[in-house]
Short mmCIF file of C-alpha atoms and ligand atoms in Angstrom, two decimals:
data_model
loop_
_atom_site.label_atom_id
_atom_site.label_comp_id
_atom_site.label_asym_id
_atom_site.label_seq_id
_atom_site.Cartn_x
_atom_site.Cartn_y
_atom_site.Cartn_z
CA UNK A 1 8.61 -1.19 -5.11
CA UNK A 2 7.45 0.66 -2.22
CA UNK A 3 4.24 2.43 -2.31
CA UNK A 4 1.37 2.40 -0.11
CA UNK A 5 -2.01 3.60 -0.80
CA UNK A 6 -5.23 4.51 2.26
CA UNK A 7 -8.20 4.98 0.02
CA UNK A 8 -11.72 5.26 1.47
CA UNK A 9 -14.53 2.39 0.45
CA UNK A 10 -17.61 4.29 1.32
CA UNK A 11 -18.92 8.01 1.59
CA UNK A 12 -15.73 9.28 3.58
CA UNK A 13 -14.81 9.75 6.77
CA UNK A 14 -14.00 5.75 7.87
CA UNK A 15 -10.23 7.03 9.26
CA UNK A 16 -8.54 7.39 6.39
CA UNK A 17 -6.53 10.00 8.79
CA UNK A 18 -5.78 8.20 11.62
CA UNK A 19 -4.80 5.59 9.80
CA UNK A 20 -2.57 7.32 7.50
CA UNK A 21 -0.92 8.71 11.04
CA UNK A 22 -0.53 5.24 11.98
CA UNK A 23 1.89 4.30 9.31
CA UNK A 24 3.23 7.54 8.92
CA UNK A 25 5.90 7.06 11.70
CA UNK A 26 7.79 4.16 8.97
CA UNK A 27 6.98 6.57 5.89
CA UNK A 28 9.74 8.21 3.91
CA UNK A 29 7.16 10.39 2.06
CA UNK A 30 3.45 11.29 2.69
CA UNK A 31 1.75 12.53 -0.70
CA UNK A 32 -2.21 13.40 -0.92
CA UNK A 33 -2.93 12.99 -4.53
CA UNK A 34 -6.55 14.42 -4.36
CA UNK A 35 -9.36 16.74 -3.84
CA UNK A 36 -8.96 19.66 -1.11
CA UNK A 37 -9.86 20.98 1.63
CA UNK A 38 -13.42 19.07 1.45
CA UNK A 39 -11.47 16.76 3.07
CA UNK A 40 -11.18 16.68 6.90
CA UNK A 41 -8.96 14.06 8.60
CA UNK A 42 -8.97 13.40 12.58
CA UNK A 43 -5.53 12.82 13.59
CA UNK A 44 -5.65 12.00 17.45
CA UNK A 45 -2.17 11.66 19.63
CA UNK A 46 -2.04 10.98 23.26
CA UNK A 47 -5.66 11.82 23.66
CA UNK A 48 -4.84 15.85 21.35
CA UNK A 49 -7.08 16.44 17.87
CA UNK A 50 -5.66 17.76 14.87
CA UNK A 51 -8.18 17.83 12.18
CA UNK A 52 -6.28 18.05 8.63
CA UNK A 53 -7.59 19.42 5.39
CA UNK A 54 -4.65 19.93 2.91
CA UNK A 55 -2.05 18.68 5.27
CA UNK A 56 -0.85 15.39 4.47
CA UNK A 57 -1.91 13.55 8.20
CA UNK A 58 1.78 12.23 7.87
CA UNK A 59 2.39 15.49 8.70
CA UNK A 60 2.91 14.97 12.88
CA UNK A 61 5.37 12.60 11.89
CA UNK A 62 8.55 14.92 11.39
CA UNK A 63 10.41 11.56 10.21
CA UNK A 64 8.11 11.99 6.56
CA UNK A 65 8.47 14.63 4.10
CA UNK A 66 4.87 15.24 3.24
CA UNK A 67 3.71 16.39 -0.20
CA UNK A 68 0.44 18.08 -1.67
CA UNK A 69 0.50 16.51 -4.54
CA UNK A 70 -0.25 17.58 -8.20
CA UNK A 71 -3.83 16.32 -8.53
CA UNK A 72 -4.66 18.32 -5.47
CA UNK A 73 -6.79 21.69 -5.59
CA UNK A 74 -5.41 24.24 -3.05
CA UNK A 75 -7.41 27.45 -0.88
CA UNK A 76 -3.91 28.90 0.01
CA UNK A 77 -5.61 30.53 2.48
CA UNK A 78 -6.75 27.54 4.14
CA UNK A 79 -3.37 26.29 3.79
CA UNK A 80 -1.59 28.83 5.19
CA UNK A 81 -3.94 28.81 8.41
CA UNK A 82 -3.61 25.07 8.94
CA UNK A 83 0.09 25.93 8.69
CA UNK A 84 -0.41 28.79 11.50
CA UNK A 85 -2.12 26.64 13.54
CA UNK A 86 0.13 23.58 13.84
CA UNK A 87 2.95 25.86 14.45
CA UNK A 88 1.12 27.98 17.42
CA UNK A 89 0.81 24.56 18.56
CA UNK A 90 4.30 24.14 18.81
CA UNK A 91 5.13 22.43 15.57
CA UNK A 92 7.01 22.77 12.25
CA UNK A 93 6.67 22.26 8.81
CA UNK A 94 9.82 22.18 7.90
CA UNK A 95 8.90 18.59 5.77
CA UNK A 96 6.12 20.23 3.75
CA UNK A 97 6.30 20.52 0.26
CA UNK A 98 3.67 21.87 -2.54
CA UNK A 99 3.76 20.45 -5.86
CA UNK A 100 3.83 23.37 -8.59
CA UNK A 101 1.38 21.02 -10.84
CA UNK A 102 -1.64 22.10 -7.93
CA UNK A 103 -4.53 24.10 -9.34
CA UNK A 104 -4.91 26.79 -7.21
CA UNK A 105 -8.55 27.23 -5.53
CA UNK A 106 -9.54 31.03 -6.15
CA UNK A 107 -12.13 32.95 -4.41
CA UNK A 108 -14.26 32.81 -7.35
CA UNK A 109 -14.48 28.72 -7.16
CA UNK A 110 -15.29 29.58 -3.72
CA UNK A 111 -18.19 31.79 -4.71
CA UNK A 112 -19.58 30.00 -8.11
CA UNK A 113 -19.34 26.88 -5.79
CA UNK A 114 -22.02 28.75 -3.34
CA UNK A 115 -24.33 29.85 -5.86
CA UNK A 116 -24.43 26.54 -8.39
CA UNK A 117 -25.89 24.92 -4.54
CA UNK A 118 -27.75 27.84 -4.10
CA UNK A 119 -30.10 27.92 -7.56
CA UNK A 120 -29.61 23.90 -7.51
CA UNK A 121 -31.57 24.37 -4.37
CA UNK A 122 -33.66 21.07 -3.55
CA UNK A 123 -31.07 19.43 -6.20
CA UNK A 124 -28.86 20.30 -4.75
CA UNK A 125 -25.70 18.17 -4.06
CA UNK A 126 -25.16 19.50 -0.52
CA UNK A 127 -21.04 20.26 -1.20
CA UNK A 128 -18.72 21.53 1.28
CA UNK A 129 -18.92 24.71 -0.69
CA UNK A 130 -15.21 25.15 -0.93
CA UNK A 131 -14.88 25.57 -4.65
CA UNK A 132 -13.53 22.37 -5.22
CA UNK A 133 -16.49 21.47 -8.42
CA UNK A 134 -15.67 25.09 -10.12
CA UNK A 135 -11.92 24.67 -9.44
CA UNK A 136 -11.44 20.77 -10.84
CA UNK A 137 -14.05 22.36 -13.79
CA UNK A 138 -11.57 25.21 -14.96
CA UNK A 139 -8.59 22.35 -14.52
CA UNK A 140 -10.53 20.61 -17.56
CA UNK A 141 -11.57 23.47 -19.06
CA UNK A 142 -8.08 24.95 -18.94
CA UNK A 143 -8.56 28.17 -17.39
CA UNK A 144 -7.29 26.85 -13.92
CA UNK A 145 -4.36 28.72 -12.53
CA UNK A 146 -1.39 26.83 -11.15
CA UNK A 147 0.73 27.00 -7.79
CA UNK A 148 3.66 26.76 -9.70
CA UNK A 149 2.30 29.76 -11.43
CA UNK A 150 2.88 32.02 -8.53
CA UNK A 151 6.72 31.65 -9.17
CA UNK A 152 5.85 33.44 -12.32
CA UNK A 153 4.10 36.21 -11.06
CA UNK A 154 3.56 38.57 -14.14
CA UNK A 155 2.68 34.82 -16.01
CA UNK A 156 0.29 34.97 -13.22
CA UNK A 157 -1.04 37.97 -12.96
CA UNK A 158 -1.74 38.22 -17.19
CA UNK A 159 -3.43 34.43 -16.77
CA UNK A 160 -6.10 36.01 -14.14
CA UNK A 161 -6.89 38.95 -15.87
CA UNK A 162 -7.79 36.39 -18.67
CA UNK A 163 -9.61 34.29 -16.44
CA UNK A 164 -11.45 36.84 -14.41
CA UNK A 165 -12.81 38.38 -17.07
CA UNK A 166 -14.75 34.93 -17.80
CA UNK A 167 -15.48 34.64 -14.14
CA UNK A 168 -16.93 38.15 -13.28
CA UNK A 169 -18.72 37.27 -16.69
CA UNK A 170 -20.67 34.77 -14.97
CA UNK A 171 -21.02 35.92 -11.75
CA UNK A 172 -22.94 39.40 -12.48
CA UNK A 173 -25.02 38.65 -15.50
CA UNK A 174 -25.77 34.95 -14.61
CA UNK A 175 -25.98 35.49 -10.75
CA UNK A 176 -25.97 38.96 -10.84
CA UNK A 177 -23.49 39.11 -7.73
CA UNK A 178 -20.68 42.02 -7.38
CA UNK A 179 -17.73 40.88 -9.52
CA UNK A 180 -14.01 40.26 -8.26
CA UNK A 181 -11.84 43.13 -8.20
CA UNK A 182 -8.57 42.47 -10.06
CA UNK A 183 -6.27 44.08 -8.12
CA UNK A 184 -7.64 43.15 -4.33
CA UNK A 185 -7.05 39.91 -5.52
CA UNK A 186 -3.35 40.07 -6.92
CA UNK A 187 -2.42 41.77 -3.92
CA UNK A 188 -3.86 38.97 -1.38
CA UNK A 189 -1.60 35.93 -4.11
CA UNK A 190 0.98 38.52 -4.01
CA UNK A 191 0.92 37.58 -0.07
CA UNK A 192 0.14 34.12 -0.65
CA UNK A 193 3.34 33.84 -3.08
CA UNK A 194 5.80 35.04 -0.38
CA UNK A 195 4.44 32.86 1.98
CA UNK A 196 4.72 29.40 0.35
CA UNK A 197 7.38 30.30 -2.55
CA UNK A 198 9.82 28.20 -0.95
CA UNK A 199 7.74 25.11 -0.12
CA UNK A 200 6.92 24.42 -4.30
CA UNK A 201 8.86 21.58 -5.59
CA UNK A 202 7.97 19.24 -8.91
CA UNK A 203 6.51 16.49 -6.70
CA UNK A 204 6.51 14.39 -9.72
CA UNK A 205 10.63 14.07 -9.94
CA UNK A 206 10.63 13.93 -5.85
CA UNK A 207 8.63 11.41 -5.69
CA UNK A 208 9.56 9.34 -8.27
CA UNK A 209 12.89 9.35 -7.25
CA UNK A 210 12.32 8.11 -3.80
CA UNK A 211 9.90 5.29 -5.28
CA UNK A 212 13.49 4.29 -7.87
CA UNK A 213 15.43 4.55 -4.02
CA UNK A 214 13.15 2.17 -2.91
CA UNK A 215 11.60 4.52 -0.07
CA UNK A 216 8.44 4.55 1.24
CA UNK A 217 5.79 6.35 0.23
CA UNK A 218 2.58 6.70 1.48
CA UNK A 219 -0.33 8.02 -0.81
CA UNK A 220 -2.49 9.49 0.87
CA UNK A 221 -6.80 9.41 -0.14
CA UNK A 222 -9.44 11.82 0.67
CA UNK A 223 -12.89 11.24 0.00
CA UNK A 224 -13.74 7.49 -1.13
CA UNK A 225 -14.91 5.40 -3.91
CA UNK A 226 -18.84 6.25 -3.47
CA UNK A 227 -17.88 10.23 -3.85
CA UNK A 228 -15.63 9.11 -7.24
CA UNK A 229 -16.49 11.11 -9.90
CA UNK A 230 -17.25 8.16 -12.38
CA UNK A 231 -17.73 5.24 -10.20
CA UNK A 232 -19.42 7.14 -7.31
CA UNK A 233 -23.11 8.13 -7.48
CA UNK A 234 -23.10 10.65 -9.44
CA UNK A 235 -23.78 13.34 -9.65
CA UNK A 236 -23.61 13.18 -5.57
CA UNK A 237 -19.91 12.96 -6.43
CA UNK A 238 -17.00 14.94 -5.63
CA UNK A 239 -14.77 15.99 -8.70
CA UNK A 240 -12.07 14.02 -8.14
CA UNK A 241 -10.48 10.16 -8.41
CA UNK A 242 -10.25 9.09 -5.17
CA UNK A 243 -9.44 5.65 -5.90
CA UNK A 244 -6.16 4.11 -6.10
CA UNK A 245 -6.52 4.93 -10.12
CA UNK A 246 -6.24 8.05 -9.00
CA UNK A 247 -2.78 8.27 -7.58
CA UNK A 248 -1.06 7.47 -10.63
CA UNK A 249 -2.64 10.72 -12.28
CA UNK A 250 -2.71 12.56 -9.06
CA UNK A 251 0.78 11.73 -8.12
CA UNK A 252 2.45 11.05 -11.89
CA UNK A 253 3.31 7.48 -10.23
CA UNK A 254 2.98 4.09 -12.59
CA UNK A 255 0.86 1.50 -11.00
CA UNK A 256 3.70 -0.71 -10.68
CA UNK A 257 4.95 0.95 -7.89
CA UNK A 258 1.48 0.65 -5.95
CA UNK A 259 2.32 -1.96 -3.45
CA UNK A 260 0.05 -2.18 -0.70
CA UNK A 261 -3.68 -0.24 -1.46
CA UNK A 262 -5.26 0.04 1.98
CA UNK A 263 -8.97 0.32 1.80
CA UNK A 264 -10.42 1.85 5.26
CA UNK A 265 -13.90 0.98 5.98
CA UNK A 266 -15.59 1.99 9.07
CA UNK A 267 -17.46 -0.70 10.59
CA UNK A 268 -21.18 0.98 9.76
CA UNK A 269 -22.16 3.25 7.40
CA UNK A 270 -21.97 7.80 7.38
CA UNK A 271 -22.93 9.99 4.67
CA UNK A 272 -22.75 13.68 4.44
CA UNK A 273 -24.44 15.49 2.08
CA UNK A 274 -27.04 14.28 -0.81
CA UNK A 275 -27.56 11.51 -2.45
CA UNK A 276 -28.64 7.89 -1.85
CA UNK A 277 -28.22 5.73 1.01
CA UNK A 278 -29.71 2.30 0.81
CA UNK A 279 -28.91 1.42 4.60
CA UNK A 280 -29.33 4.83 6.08
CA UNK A 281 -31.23 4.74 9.17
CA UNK A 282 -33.55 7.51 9.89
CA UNK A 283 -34.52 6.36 13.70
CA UNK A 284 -33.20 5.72 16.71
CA UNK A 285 -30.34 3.15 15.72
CA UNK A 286 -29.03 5.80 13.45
CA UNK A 287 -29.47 8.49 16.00
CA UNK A 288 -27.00 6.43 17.87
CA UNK A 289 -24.96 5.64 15.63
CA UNK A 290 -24.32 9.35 14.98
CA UNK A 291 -23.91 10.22 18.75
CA UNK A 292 -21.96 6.76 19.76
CA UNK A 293 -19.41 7.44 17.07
CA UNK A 294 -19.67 11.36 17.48
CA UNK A 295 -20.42 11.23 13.53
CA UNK A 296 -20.09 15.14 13.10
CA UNK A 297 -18.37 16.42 9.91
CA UNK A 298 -14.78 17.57 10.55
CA UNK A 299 -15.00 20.11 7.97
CA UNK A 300 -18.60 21.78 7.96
CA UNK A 301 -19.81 20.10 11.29
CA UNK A 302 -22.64 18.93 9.28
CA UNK A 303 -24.18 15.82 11.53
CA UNK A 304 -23.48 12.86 9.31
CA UNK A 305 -26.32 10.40 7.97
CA UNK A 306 -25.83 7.27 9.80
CA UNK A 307 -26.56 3.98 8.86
CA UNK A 308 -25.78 0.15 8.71
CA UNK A 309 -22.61 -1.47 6.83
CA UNK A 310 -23.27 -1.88 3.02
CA UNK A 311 -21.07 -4.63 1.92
CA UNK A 312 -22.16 -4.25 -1.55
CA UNK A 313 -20.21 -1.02 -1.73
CA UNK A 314 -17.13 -1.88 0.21
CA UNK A 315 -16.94 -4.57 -2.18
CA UNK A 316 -17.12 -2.30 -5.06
CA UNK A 317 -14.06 -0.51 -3.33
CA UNK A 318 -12.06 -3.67 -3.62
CA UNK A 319 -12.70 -4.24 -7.06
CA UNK A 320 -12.07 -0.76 -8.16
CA UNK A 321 -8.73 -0.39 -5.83
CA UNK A 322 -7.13 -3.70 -6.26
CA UNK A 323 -7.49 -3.63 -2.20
CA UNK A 324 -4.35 -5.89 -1.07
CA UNK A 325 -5.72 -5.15 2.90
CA UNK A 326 -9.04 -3.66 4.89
CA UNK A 327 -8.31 -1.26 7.46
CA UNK A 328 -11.51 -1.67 10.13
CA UNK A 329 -12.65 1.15 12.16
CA UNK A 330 -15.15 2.14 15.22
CA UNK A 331 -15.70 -0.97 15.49
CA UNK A 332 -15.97 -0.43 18.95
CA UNK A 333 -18.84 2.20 18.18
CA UNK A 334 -21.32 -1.20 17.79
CA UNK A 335 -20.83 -2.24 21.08
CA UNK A 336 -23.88 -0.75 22.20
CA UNK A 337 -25.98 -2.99 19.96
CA UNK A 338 -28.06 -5.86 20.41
CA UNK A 339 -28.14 -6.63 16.77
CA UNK A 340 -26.31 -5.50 13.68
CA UNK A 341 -28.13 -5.71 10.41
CA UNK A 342 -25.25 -5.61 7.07
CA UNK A 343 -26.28 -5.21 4.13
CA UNK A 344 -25.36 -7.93 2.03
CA UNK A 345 -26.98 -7.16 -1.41
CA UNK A 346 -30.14 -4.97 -2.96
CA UNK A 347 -33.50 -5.59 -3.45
CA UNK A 348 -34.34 -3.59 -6.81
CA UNK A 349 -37.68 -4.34 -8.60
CA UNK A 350 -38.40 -7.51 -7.12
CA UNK A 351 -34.65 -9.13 -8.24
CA UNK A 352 -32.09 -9.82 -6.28
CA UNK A 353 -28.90 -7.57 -7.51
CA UNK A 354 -25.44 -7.04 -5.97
CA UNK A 355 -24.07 -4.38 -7.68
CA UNK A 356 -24.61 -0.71 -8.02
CA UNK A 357 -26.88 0.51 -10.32
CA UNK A 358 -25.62 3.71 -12.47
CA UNK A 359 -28.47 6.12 -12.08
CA UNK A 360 -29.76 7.95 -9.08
CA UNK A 361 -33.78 7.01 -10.04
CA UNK A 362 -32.64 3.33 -10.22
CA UNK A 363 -30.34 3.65 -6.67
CA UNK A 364 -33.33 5.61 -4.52
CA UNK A 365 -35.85 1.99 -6.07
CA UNK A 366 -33.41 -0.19 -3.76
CA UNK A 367 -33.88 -1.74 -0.79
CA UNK A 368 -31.59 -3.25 1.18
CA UNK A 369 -30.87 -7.27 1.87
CA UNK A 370 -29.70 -7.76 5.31
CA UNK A 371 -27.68 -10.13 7.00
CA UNK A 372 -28.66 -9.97 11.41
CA UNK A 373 -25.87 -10.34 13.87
CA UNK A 374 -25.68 -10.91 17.33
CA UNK A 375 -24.09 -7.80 19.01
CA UNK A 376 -21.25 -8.43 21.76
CA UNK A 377 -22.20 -5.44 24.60
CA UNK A 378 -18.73 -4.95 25.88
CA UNK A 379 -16.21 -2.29 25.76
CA UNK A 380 -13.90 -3.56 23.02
CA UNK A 381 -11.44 -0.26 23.34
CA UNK A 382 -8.60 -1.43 25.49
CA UNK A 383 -8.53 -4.78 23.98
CA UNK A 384 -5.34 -4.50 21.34
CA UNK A 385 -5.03 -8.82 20.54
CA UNK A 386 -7.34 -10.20 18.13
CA UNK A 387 -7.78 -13.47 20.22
CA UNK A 388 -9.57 -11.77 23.28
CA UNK A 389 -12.02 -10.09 20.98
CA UNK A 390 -15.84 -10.64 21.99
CA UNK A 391 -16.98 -14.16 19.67
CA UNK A 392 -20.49 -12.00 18.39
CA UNK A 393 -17.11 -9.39 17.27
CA UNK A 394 -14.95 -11.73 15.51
CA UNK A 395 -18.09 -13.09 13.39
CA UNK A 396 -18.92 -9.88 12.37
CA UNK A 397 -15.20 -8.97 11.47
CA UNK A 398 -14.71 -12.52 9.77
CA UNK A 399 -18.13 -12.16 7.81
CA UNK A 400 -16.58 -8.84 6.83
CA UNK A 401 -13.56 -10.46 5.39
CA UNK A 402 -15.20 -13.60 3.91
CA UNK A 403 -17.66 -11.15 2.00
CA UNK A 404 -15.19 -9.24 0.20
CA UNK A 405 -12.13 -11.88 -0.23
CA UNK A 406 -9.72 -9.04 1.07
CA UNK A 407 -7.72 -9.71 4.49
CA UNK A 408 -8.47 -7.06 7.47
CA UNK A 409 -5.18 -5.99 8.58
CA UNK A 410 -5.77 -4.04 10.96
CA UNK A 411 -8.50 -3.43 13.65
CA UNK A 412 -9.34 0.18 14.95
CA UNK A 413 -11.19 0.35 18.02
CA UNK A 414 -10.44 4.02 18.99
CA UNK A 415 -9.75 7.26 17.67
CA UNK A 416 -6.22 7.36 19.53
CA UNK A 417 -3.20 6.65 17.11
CA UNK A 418 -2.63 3.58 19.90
CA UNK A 419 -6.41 2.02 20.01
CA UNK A 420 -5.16 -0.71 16.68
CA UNK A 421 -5.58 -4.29 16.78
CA UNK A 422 -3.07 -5.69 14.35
CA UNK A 423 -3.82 -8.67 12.27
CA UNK A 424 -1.26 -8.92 9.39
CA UNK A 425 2.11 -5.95 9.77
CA UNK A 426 1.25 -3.53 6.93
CA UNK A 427 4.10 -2.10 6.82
CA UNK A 428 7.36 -4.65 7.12
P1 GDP B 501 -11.34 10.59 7.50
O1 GDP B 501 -11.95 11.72 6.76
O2 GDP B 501 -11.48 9.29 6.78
O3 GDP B 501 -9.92 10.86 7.92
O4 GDP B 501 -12.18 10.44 8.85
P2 GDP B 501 -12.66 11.64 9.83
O5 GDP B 501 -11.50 12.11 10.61
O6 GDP B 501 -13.45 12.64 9.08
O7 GDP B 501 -13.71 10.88 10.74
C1 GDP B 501 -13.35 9.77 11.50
C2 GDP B 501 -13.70 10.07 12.96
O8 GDP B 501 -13.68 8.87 13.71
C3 GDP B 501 -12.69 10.98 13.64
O9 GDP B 501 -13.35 11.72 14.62
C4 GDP B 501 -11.71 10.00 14.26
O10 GDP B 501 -11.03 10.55 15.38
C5 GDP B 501 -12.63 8.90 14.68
N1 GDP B 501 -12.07 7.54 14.68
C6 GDP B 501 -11.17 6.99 13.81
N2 GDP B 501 -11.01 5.68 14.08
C7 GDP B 501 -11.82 5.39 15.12
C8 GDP B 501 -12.12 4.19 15.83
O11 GDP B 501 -11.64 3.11 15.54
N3 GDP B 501 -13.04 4.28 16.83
C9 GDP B 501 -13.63 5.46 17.18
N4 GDP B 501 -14.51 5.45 18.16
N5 GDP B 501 -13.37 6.61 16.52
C10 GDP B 501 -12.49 6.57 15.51
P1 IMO B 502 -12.89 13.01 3.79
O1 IMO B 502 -11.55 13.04 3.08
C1 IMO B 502 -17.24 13.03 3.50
C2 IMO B 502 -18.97 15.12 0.06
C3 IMO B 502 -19.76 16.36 0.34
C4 IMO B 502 -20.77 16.30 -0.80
C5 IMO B 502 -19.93 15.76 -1.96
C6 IMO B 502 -19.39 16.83 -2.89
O2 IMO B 502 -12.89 13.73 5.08
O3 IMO B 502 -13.42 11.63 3.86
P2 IMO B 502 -17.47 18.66 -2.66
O4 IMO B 502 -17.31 19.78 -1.68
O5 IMO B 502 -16.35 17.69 -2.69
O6 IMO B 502 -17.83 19.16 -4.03
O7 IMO B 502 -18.78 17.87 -2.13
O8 IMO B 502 -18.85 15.07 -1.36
N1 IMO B 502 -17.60 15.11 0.61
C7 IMO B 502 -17.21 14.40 1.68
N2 IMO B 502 -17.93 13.63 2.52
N3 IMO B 502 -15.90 13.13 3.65
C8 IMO B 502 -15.17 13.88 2.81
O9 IMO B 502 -13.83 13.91 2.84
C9 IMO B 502 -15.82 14.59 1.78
N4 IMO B 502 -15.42 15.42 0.81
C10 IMO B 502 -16.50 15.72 0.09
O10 IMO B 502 -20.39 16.31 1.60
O11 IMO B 502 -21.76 15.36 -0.52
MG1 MG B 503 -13.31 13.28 7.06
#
């Protein structure tokens, strides 16, 4: 049994891909089993950024074949210009592989994605307008079109003029927008299909059959466990499982084979987009938290909402993942503070409560519980043994682990793939 999981325990963006690049290098296989290109993940080597959206972030490792997996949506054209710009920068992708089960993102998505935000508007859920809501909806709804599909090109071809007909349907006489033209767009898959024809596999067998040759494979999150569609705060969701659930769906895995589940949380809280945030801080402290931990998003460059650690919702991340280890980041990013509140439950209605309540009206009535520690002042980003940590910064990372009855394993205290501290090997 030899899969690993890197999930996300908050709103996103706590390292998932840095961490993922990490253990990469002792990877056989590097699957994403998720979402899209909402995803961005910050790869940093020798001081160079490569932000990722559909590339597996195993994917500077040449050592691991990585794999977009079957529960992932794809933009080919995003794809194919991540794929242009890793090799102008001097790399291949010779390891890549596409699973045929992807739904393919259309322009459409793209579009409907745009305009659901737009007459939303002050309900709106603040998306990454990429289509990946539309393009998960026609998955259920069965109208989705395939990568594998592009193999079949007539099969193709016949299942868009279906499709389009429903879409242009909606998009003049709901939104009354100019429809898609048929043919424009056959003619840009028709491009697409020549381009990436020899990279689709049935990532299902491939993997599978590693996992049975006892290799190691890496499963790769985006998103996290607040942005889950059912266990998330919805409907400030994404559309997609991003738990460890969700791999054996989004990969065609059994759970038996999920070894090691890796939740990442950063050491403070970041939102992006709508939706509630119990420790947000709308001052100063958050103001540096945002410019401290340069807390920009690395897909829209949206400035994140910063706030303090919620432990109530990392620990909802363990229970829904089965986390065997805790992955700490930026911790170093706290430095500058004299005191660090954590939330350590809710105050909702004059009770005490220490879970997550289901509806939005209920979540924006809470107020947070915290817990005040002393900060440490000192650069903590060349230290790489737990022992000469700052006391104030083993407290906090001890509280951390005490709270949620899950074992930090490792300790990031830079962006660089070298800035780790590690605690327990994750990877033997
Ligand atoms: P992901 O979506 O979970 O992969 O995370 P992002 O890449 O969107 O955001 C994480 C950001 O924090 C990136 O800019 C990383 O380079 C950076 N980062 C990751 N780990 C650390 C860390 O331990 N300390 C600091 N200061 N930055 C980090
Ligand atoms: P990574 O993998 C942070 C958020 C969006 C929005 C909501 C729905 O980098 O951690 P969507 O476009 O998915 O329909 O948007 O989810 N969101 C993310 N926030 N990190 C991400 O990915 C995100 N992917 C989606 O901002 O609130
Ligand atoms: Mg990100």
């Amino acid at each position: 049994m030899s899969g690993f999981v890197v999930v996300g325990t908050q709103w996103g963006d706590e390292g998932k891909g840095k961490i993922v690049d990490v253990l990469a290098s002792k990877m056989d296989y590097v699957v994403r089993f998720q979402g899209g290109n909402n995803a961005g993940h910050t790869v940093v080597v020798n001081g160079k950024k490569t932000i990722l959206h559909l590339l597996p972030s195993g994917i500077l490792s040449k050592n691991a074949i990585c794999i977009i997996g079957p529960g992932v949506v794809v933009d080919p054209f995003v794809l194919l210009d991540e794929i242009r710009l890793l090799k102008e920068n001097g790399m291949t992708i010779d390891h890549l592989r596409i699973s045929d089960r992807a739904h393919l993102i259309m322009p459409y998505h793209i579009k409907l994605d745009e305009l659901q935000e737009k007459s939303l508007a002050a309900n709106k859920i603040g998306t990454t307008k990429r289509g990946i809501g539309p393009c998960y909806a026609d998955k259920y709804t069965r109208i989705g079109l395939r990568v594998g599909d592009l193999k079949e090109f007539d099969y193709f071809k016949e299942r868009l003029a279906q499709v389009l007909k429903i879409k242009n349907e909606i998009i003049t006489k709901v939104y009354n927008e100019k429809p898609f033209d048929f043919d424009e767009l056959v003619e840009k898959f028709a491009y697409v299909k020549n381009q990436l024809e020899l990279m689709i596999v049935n990532a299902t067998d491939m993997i599978n059959i590693a996992l049975a040759e006892k290799k190691d494979v890496l499963f790769e999150g985006a998103q996290a466990n607040m942005l889950d569609i059912d266990y998330g705060s919805y409907p400030y969701v994404t559309s997609s499982s991003p738990t460890s659930g969700g791999v054996v769906s989004g990969a065609g895995v059994s759970p038996r084979f999920l070894k090691n589940i890796i939740g990442v949380v950063k050491a403070y809280s970041t939102r992006v987009g709508e939706g509630p945030f119990v420790s947000e801080q709308l001052n100063e402290d958050g103001d540096m938290l945002r410019e401290v931990g340069g807390e920009y998003g690395a897909t829209t460059g949206r400035p994140r909402r910063c706030g303090w650690l919620d432990l109530v919702v990392v620990k909802q991340a363990c229970m829904i993942n089965g986390l065997t280890d805790i992955v700490l980041t930026k911790i170093d990013v706290l430095s500058k503070f004299d005191k660090i509140p954590v939330c350590v439950g809710y105050e909702f209605d004059g009770k005490e409560i220490y879970s997550l309540p289901s509806t939005i009206s209920e979540c924006n009535r809470l107020k947070p519980i915290y817990k005040y520690f002393d900060g440490w002042k000192e650069d903590i980003s060349r230290i790489r043994s737990y022992d000469e940590l700052p006391l104030n910064c083993k407290k906090y990372i001890e509280f951390i682990e005490k709270y949620t009855n899950t074992r930090i394993s490792l300790i990031s205290v830079g962006p660089d793939r070298e800035n780790n501290i590690i605690t327990h090997p994750l990877v033997a």
